[in-house]
């Protein structure tokens, strides 16, 4: 009997060690690759970038950018008002109806956080897909998703392009990338250096298009331009070894701007002048804080950027799905609504999974108020 108990303990211990080893292997892969060491061609392109010096990418805006750690007073607030940072009930999630995108139209489906499918002139573009339960290198730690994804990843229609803004876990998710590599045929358009992560995760090199700011590529008849953002990058303690950015997607008639993650900066006026006006702007409104005012814009700044861009309609992203800052759950969209009304900026706030047609945008429904 004693030998049997010992054998059981050894089996359980061995299984636990094997599970831990598997988890650690995944964590190592999640961290990605140091791009400068991933090959001479990529390294040379990075080193030629105007946004690269001293072995790192940087924000070239004239004002300094703060990305520091919150002071102890802010950290003490983490334990307070925790319930306000969650929705008070179930977030309504819709399933978008099937059907081919119109050849001359512009529609969008916001799946939650920043993940958005844009249907532009008969083509589909998927921005920052993140289907995992937590934006973290390990799925047993980190903020948990507040609502399920409206569509299983494997049930997505075939897309024409997959666009990534930067390499933070809530925008670049290894498990999602690996699944999309198997289930989709579309190329990944990414800022400089991120291709190194994708290669490690099994994306073929011919499906990776890496661009510096102001570089462009044509995919499926659409013109993609990598544009500036005021942010930072990093999947571990090393920062800024890959570039971050925003994106312009231009068809024959329709134009879309996706800001990714960014603080407000004067460059939005230049992007609007060079590539606008836009029919739709996907703008981040959440996860702002006085501790990092330069890398995430607040809702009022998002409205200001929308005006700078010359966008006819703004759809807010980067809120509702994960708790990544200390503000109340509904505060970003409440502030956005007030500011948009005051400045006569047209916005649409869909439920996750709700399809929006920019030619017939629905009247604003304040569905979030019952959950705030």
Short mmCIF file of C-alpha atoms in Angstrom, two decimals:
data_model
loop_
_atom_site.label_atom_id
_atom_site.label_comp_id
_atom_site.label_asym_id
_atom_site.label_seq_id
_atom_site.Cartn_x
_atom_site.Cartn_y
_atom_site.Cartn_z
CA UNK A 1 0.00 0.00 0.00
CA UNK A 2 2.85 2.35 0.86
CA UNK A 3 4.50 1.67 -2.48
CA UNK A 4 1.18 2.44 -4.22
CA UNK A 5 0.87 5.80 -2.44
CA UNK A 6 4.44 6.62 -3.35
CA UNK A 7 3.80 5.73 -6.98
CA UNK A 8 0.71 7.94 -7.01
CA UNK A 9 2.64 10.85 -5.54
CA UNK A 10 5.34 10.39 -8.15
CA UNK A 11 2.76 10.32 -10.94
CA UNK A 12 0.99 13.43 -9.64
CA UNK A 13 4.30 15.19 -9.11
CA UNK A 14 5.49 14.24 -12.57
CA UNK A 15 2.27 15.46 -14.14
CA UNK A 16 2.55 18.74 -12.24
CA UNK A 17 6.14 19.21 -13.37
CA UNK A 18 5.19 18.43 -16.96
CA UNK A 19 2.32 20.95 -16.82
CA UNK A 20 4.62 23.57 -15.31
CA UNK A 21 7.22 22.90 -17.99
CA UNK A 22 4.59 23.24 -20.72
CA UNK A 23 3.34 26.52 -19.21
CA UNK A 24 6.87 27.89 -18.93
CA UNK A 25 7.55 26.92 -22.54
CA UNK A 26 4.49 28.92 -23.62
CA UNK A 27 5.53 31.89 -21.48
CA UNK A 28 8.92 31.88 -23.15
CA UNK A 29 7.29 31.88 -26.57
CA UNK A 30 4.83 34.61 -25.52
CA UNK A 31 7.71 36.92 -24.75
CA UNK A 32 8.61 36.87 -28.42
CA UNK A 33 12.00 37.62 -29.92
CA UNK A 34 14.54 40.43 -29.71
CA UNK A 35 14.15 41.70 -33.29
CA UNK A 36 17.66 43.05 -33.70
CA UNK A 37 18.96 39.50 -33.34
CA UNK A 38 16.37 37.93 -35.64
CA UNK A 39 18.24 38.50 -38.90
CA UNK A 40 20.43 41.07 -40.69
CA UNK A 41 17.73 42.29 -43.08
CA UNK A 42 15.26 43.15 -40.34
CA UNK A 43 17.98 44.68 -38.17
CA UNK A 44 19.17 46.90 -41.04
CA UNK A 45 15.63 48.15 -41.72
CA UNK A 46 15.11 48.95 -38.05
CA UNK A 47 18.41 50.79 -37.79
CA UNK A 48 17.54 52.94 -40.81
CA UNK A 49 14.29 54.09 -39.26
CA UNK A 50 14.08 57.77 -38.20
CA UNK A 51 12.27 56.48 -35.10
CA UNK A 52 15.24 54.33 -34.02
CA UNK A 53 18.37 55.35 -32.16
CA UNK A 54 20.58 53.93 -29.45
CA UNK A 55 19.21 50.45 -30.04
CA UNK A 56 15.58 51.43 -29.33
CA UNK A 57 12.57 53.01 -30.99
CA UNK A 58 11.42 56.33 -29.53
CA UNK A 59 8.63 58.88 -29.79
CA UNK A 60 9.93 61.78 -31.93
CA UNK A 61 7.29 64.24 -30.72
CA UNK A 62 8.94 67.43 -29.44
CA UNK A 63 7.44 67.10 -25.95
CA UNK A 64 8.81 64.35 -23.65
CA UNK A 65 6.76 61.19 -23.22
CA UNK A 66 6.20 59.73 -19.75
CA UNK A 67 5.64 56.00 -19.46
CA UNK A 68 6.68 55.63 -15.83
CA UNK A 69 5.45 53.46 -12.97
CA UNK A 70 2.58 54.90 -10.90
CA UNK A 71 3.60 56.49 -7.61
CA UNK A 72 2.79 54.67 -4.35
CA UNK A 73 -0.32 56.80 -3.81
CA UNK A 74 -1.78 55.59 -7.09
CA UNK A 75 -0.88 51.99 -6.33
CA UNK A 76 -2.75 52.27 -3.03
CA UNK A 77 -5.91 53.07 -4.97
CA UNK A 78 -5.86 49.65 -6.64
CA UNK A 79 -7.56 48.04 -3.65
CA UNK A 80 -10.29 50.69 -3.46
CA UNK A 81 -13.46 50.92 -5.57
CA UNK A 82 -12.74 47.63 -7.30
CA UNK A 83 -16.40 46.97 -8.05
CA UNK A 84 -16.68 50.24 -9.99
CA UNK A 85 -14.02 49.02 -12.38
CA UNK A 86 -16.25 46.14 -13.49
CA UNK A 87 -19.61 46.17 -15.27
CA UNK A 88 -22.52 45.79 -12.86
CA UNK A 89 -24.10 43.05 -14.98
CA UNK A 90 -23.70 41.04 -18.15
CA UNK A 91 -22.49 43.03 -21.14
CA UNK A 92 -24.88 42.46 -24.06
CA UNK A 93 -23.05 40.56 -26.80
CA UNK A 94 -24.46 40.17 -30.31
CA UNK A 95 -23.62 37.80 -33.15
CA UNK A 96 -23.16 39.67 -36.43
CA UNK A 97 -25.29 38.24 -39.24
CA UNK A 98 -23.51 36.40 -42.06
CA UNK A 99 -23.17 37.87 -45.50
CA UNK A 100 -20.63 39.26 -47.91
CA UNK A 101 -19.48 42.86 -47.45
CA UNK A 102 -20.92 45.37 -49.94
CA UNK A 103 -18.59 46.22 -52.79
CA UNK A 104 -18.93 49.96 -52.26
CA UNK A 105 -19.74 50.26 -48.56
CA UNK A 106 -18.05 50.57 -45.19
CA UNK A 107 -19.09 48.56 -42.14
CA UNK A 108 -17.46 47.68 -38.83
CA UNK A 109 -17.89 45.03 -36.15
CA UNK A 110 -16.31 45.78 -32.78
CA UNK A 111 -15.64 42.49 -31.00
CA UNK A 112 -14.39 44.07 -27.78
CA UNK A 113 -11.33 45.96 -26.53
CA UNK A 114 -9.46 46.92 -29.73
CA UNK A 115 -10.37 43.90 -31.88
CA UNK A 116 -12.42 45.19 -34.80
CA UNK A 117 -13.39 43.87 -38.23
CA UNK A 118 -13.76 46.53 -40.91
CA UNK A 119 -15.51 45.72 -44.18
CA UNK A 120 -14.40 48.26 -46.74
CA UNK A 121 -15.34 48.14 -50.42
CA UNK A 122 -15.87 44.39 -50.41
CA UNK A 123 -12.71 43.57 -48.41
CA UNK A 124 -12.31 42.60 -44.77
CA UNK A 125 -9.59 43.99 -42.49
CA UNK A 126 -9.11 42.65 -38.95
CA UNK A 127 -7.46 45.01 -36.45
CA UNK A 128 -5.55 43.85 -33.35
CA UNK A 129 -7.29 40.48 -32.91
CA UNK A 130 -7.16 39.29 -29.30
CA UNK A 131 -9.34 36.27 -28.46
CA UNK A 132 -7.61 34.98 -25.31
CA UNK A 133 -9.21 35.30 -21.89
CA UNK A 134 -6.42 37.42 -20.42
CA UNK A 135 -3.91 39.86 -21.99
CA UNK A 136 -0.96 38.21 -20.33
CA UNK A 137 1.97 35.90 -21.06
CA UNK A 138 0.26 33.31 -18.83
CA UNK A 139 -3.48 32.67 -18.82
CA UNK A 140 -3.62 32.08 -15.05
CA UNK A 141 -2.67 35.70 -14.21
CA UNK A 142 -3.74 39.11 -15.43
CA UNK A 143 -7.07 40.91 -15.96
CA UNK A 144 -9.89 38.62 -16.98
CA UNK A 145 -12.19 39.36 -19.92
CA UNK A 146 -15.54 40.95 -18.91
CA UNK A 147 -17.51 39.43 -21.80
CA UNK A 148 -17.12 36.52 -24.21
CA UNK A 149 -16.04 37.15 -27.76
CA UNK A 150 -19.12 37.50 -29.99
CA UNK A 151 -17.73 35.05 -32.57
CA UNK A 152 -15.40 32.06 -32.08
CA UNK A 153 -12.08 32.72 -33.76
CA UNK A 154 -12.46 29.74 -36.05
CA UNK A 155 -15.86 31.02 -37.21
CA UNK A 156 -14.52 34.32 -38.55
CA UNK A 157 -15.08 34.86 -42.27
CA UNK A 158 -12.00 34.92 -44.44
CA UNK A 159 -10.29 38.29 -44.14
CA UNK A 160 -8.02 40.07 -46.60
CA UNK A 161 -5.59 41.62 -44.10
CA UNK A 162 -4.71 41.37 -40.41
CA UNK A 163 -3.34 44.61 -38.98
CA UNK A 164 -1.39 44.96 -35.72
CA UNK A 165 -0.70 48.30 -34.01
CA UNK A 166 1.96 47.23 -31.47
CA UNK A 167 3.19 44.26 -29.48
CA UNK A 168 1.49 44.66 -26.08
CA UNK A 169 -0.43 41.59 -24.96
CA UNK A 170 -3.87 43.18 -25.30
CA UNK A 171 -3.17 43.90 -28.99
CA UNK A 172 -0.84 41.10 -30.08
CA UNK A 173 -1.90 37.70 -28.75
CA UNK A 174 0.18 34.62 -29.53
CA UNK A 175 -2.67 32.09 -29.33
CA UNK A 176 -4.84 34.22 -31.61
CA UNK A 177 -2.01 34.69 -34.11
CA UNK A 178 -1.32 30.97 -34.23
CA UNK A 179 -4.98 30.17 -34.85
CA UNK A 180 -5.28 32.83 -37.56
CA UNK A 181 -2.17 31.44 -39.21
CA UNK A 182 -3.95 28.09 -39.54
CA UNK A 183 -7.46 29.28 -40.37
CA UNK A 184 -6.79 32.35 -42.51
CA UNK A 185 -4.66 33.11 -45.57
CA UNK A 186 -4.36 36.88 -45.13
CA UNK A 187 -1.04 38.68 -44.57
CA UNK A 188 -0.18 40.38 -41.29
CA UNK A 189 0.68 44.07 -41.59
CA UNK A 190 2.80 45.16 -38.61
CA UNK A 191 5.18 47.93 -37.51
CA UNK A 192 8.92 47.31 -37.74
CA UNK A 193 10.28 44.50 -35.59
CA UNK A 194 7.00 42.74 -34.82
CA UNK A 195 7.59 40.32 -37.66
CA UNK A 196 10.21 38.66 -35.47
CA UNK A 197 7.51 37.66 -32.96
CA UNK A 198 5.26 36.39 -35.73
CA UNK A 199 8.01 34.27 -37.27
CA UNK A 200 8.71 32.60 -33.92
CA UNK A 201 4.99 31.80 -33.61
CA UNK A 202 4.89 30.09 -36.99
CA UNK A 203 3.69 32.79 -39.39
CA UNK A 204 5.38 32.27 -42.77
CA UNK A 205 7.65 35.11 -43.80
CA UNK A 206 5.70 35.66 -47.03
CA UNK A 207 2.64 36.54 -44.91
CA UNK A 208 4.43 39.28 -42.95
CA UNK A 209 4.56 42.89 -44.13
CA UNK A 210 6.62 45.13 -41.81
CA UNK A 211 6.39 48.88 -42.27
CA UNK A 212 7.94 52.00 -40.78
CA UNK A 213 5.88 55.13 -40.27
CA UNK A 214 4.84 56.69 -43.60
CA UNK A 215 5.56 53.49 -45.51
CA UNK A 216 2.70 51.80 -47.32
CA UNK A 217 1.64 48.59 -48.98
CA UNK A 218 -1.25 47.58 -51.23
CA UNK A 219 -3.13 44.42 -50.24
CA UNK A 220 -6.29 43.26 -51.97
CA UNK A 221 -6.65 46.59 -53.74
CA UNK A 222 -6.55 48.53 -50.44
CA UNK A 223 -3.75 50.92 -49.53
CA UNK A 224 -2.34 50.49 -46.02
CA UNK A 225 -0.20 53.25 -44.55
CA UNK A 226 1.64 52.92 -41.24
CA UNK A 227 1.31 56.24 -39.44
CA UNK A 228 2.55 57.74 -36.19
CA UNK A 229 1.37 57.07 -32.64
CA UNK A 230 2.62 58.21 -29.24
CA UNK A 231 3.09 55.01 -27.30
CA UNK A 232 5.72 52.38 -26.47
CA UNK A 233 6.26 48.64 -26.88
CA UNK A 234 7.53 45.61 -25.02
CA UNK A 235 6.44 42.13 -23.93
CA UNK A 236 8.89 41.83 -21.04
CA UNK A 237 11.11 44.17 -19.05
CA UNK A 238 12.76 45.33 -22.29
CA UNK A 239 10.95 48.25 -23.88
CA UNK A 240 10.78 49.73 -27.35
CA UNK A 241 12.62 47.11 -29.37
CA UNK A 242 9.66 47.02 -31.78
CA UNK A 243 7.83 49.96 -33.31
CA UNK A 244 4.24 50.98 -32.54
CA UNK A 245 1.89 52.88 -34.82
CA UNK A 246 -1.52 53.77 -36.18
CA UNK A 247 -2.94 52.80 -39.56
CA UNK A 248 -4.68 54.30 -42.56
CA UNK A 249 -6.71 51.97 -44.79
CA UNK A 250 -7.80 53.57 -48.04
CA UNK A 251 -10.00 52.14 -50.77
CA UNK A 252 -11.16 53.80 -53.94
CA UNK A 253 -13.64 56.01 -52.08
CA UNK A 254 -13.71 54.98 -48.40
CA UNK A 255 -11.04 55.68 -45.81
CA UNK A 256 -10.55 54.34 -42.30
CA UNK A 257 -8.15 55.40 -39.55
CA UNK A 258 -7.19 53.14 -36.64
CA UNK A 259 -5.27 54.83 -33.83
CA UNK A 260 -4.06 51.72 -32.01
CA UNK A 261 -2.85 52.86 -28.58
CA UNK A 262 -1.65 56.44 -28.38
CA UNK A 263 -1.58 59.55 -26.32
CA UNK A 264 -2.80 62.72 -27.97
CA UNK A 265 -0.24 64.63 -30.07
CA UNK A 266 -0.33 67.33 -32.72
CA UNK A 267 0.51 64.83 -35.46
CA UNK A 268 -3.13 63.86 -35.91
CA UNK A 269 -3.64 67.08 -37.83
CA UNK A 270 -0.88 66.07 -40.25
CA UNK A 271 -2.29 62.56 -40.68
CA UNK A 272 -5.69 64.05 -41.45
CA UNK A 273 -4.23 66.49 -43.96
CA UNK A 274 -2.13 63.82 -45.70
CA UNK A 275 -4.57 60.91 -45.74
CA UNK A 276 -8.04 62.16 -44.77
CA UNK A 277 -10.76 63.01 -44.52
CA UNK A 278 -11.84 59.69 -43.05
CA UNK A 279 -15.23 58.03 -43.17
CA UNK A 280 -14.51 56.19 -39.92
CA UNK A 281 -12.01 56.57 -37.09
CA UNK A 282 -11.45 53.79 -34.55
CA UNK A 283 -10.20 55.67 -31.48
CA UNK A 284 -9.10 54.38 -28.05
CA UNK A 285 -10.92 55.93 -25.09
CA UNK A 286 -10.03 53.75 -22.08
CA UNK A 287 -7.17 52.74 -19.77
CA UNK A 288 -6.07 56.35 -19.23
CA UNK A 289 -4.46 57.55 -16.02
CA UNK A 290 -2.65 60.59 -14.60
CA UNK A 291 0.26 58.19 -14.08
CA UNK A 292 0.68 57.73 -17.86
CA UNK A 293 -0.91 60.77 -19.54
CA UNK A 294 1.17 60.62 -22.72
CA UNK A 295 0.59 57.06 -23.94
CA UNK A 296 -3.21 56.60 -23.65
CA UNK A 297 -5.51 59.43 -24.60
CA UNK A 298 -8.55 60.21 -22.50
CA UNK A 299 -12.05 60.48 -24.06
CA UNK A 300 -11.87 64.24 -24.56
CA UNK A 301 -8.53 63.89 -26.32
CA UNK A 302 -10.00 61.13 -28.50
CA UNK A 303 -12.70 63.55 -29.64
CA UNK A 304 -10.06 66.20 -30.30
CA UNK A 305 -8.02 63.76 -32.37
CA UNK A 306 -11.14 62.79 -34.33
CA UNK A 307 -11.66 66.45 -35.22
CA UNK A 308 -7.99 66.80 -36.20
CA UNK A 309 -8.30 63.77 -38.48
CA UNK A 310 -11.39 65.08 -40.21
CA UNK A 311 -13.33 61.88 -39.48
CA UNK A 312 -17.05 61.80 -40.21
CA UNK A 313 -17.78 59.10 -37.62
CA UNK A 314 -15.91 57.87 -34.56
CA UNK A 315 -16.22 54.37 -33.08
CA UNK A 316 -14.60 54.05 -29.63
CA UNK A 317 -12.39 51.07 -28.86
CA UNK A 318 -10.05 50.05 -26.04
CA UNK A 319 -12.68 50.05 -23.33
CA UNK A 320 -15.27 47.71 -21.70
CA UNK A 321 -13.47 44.36 -22.13
CA UNK A 322 -10.52 44.43 -19.72
CA UNK A 323 -9.82 46.47 -16.59
CA UNK A 324 -6.42 48.03 -17.33
CA UNK A 325 -6.66 51.27 -15.29
CA UNK A 326 -8.31 52.61 -12.15
CA UNK A 327 -11.16 54.59 -13.68
CA UNK A 328 -14.74 53.25 -13.35
CA UNK A 329 -15.83 50.83 -16.06
CA UNK A 330 -18.33 53.15 -17.81
CA UNK A 331 -16.47 56.42 -17.26
CA UNK A 332 -14.69 56.45 -20.65
CA UNK A 333 -17.88 56.19 -22.69
CA UNK A 334 -19.80 58.59 -20.42
CA UNK A 335 -17.10 61.23 -20.88
CA UNK A 336 -16.94 60.52 -24.60
CA UNK A 337 -20.69 60.99 -24.99
CA UNK A 338 -20.65 64.37 -23.19
CA UNK A 339 -17.66 65.68 -25.15
CA UNK A 340 -18.96 64.46 -28.51
CA UNK A 341 -22.30 66.19 -27.92
CA UNK A 342 -20.60 69.40 -26.85
CA UNK A 343 -18.42 69.47 -29.98
CA UNK A 344 -20.99 68.03 -32.39
CA UNK A 345 -18.82 65.04 -33.25
CA UNK A 346 -20.76 62.03 -34.53
CA UNK A 347 -20.06 58.83 -32.62
CA UNK A 348 -21.46 55.31 -32.54
CA UNK A 349 -21.11 53.01 -29.52
CA UNK A 350 -22.00 49.46 -30.60
CA UNK A 351 -22.41 46.48 -28.34
CA UNK A 352 -19.70 43.84 -28.84
CA UNK A 353 -20.55 42.00 -32.05
CA UNK A 354 -22.95 44.65 -33.35
CA UNK A 355 -22.38 45.54 -37.00
CA UNK A 356 -22.33 49.25 -37.86
CA UNK A 357 -22.90 50.55 -41.38
CA UNK A 358 -21.35 53.99 -41.70
CA UNK A 359 -23.92 54.94 -44.35
CA UNK A 360 -26.72 54.29 -41.87
CA UNK A 361 -25.17 54.58 -38.42
CA UNK A 362 -27.74 53.89 -35.68
CA UNK A 363 -28.94 56.56 -33.28
CA UNK A 364 -26.84 56.44 -30.14
CA UNK A 365 -28.23 53.92 -27.65
CA UNK A 366 -26.77 54.35 -24.18
CA UNK A 367 -26.85 50.60 -23.47
CA UNK A 368 -23.89 50.84 -21.10
CA UNK A 369 -25.70 53.06 -18.57
CA UNK A 370 -27.46 50.15 -16.88
CA UNK A 371 -24.05 48.53 -16.29
CA UNK A 372 -22.11 51.56 -15.07
#
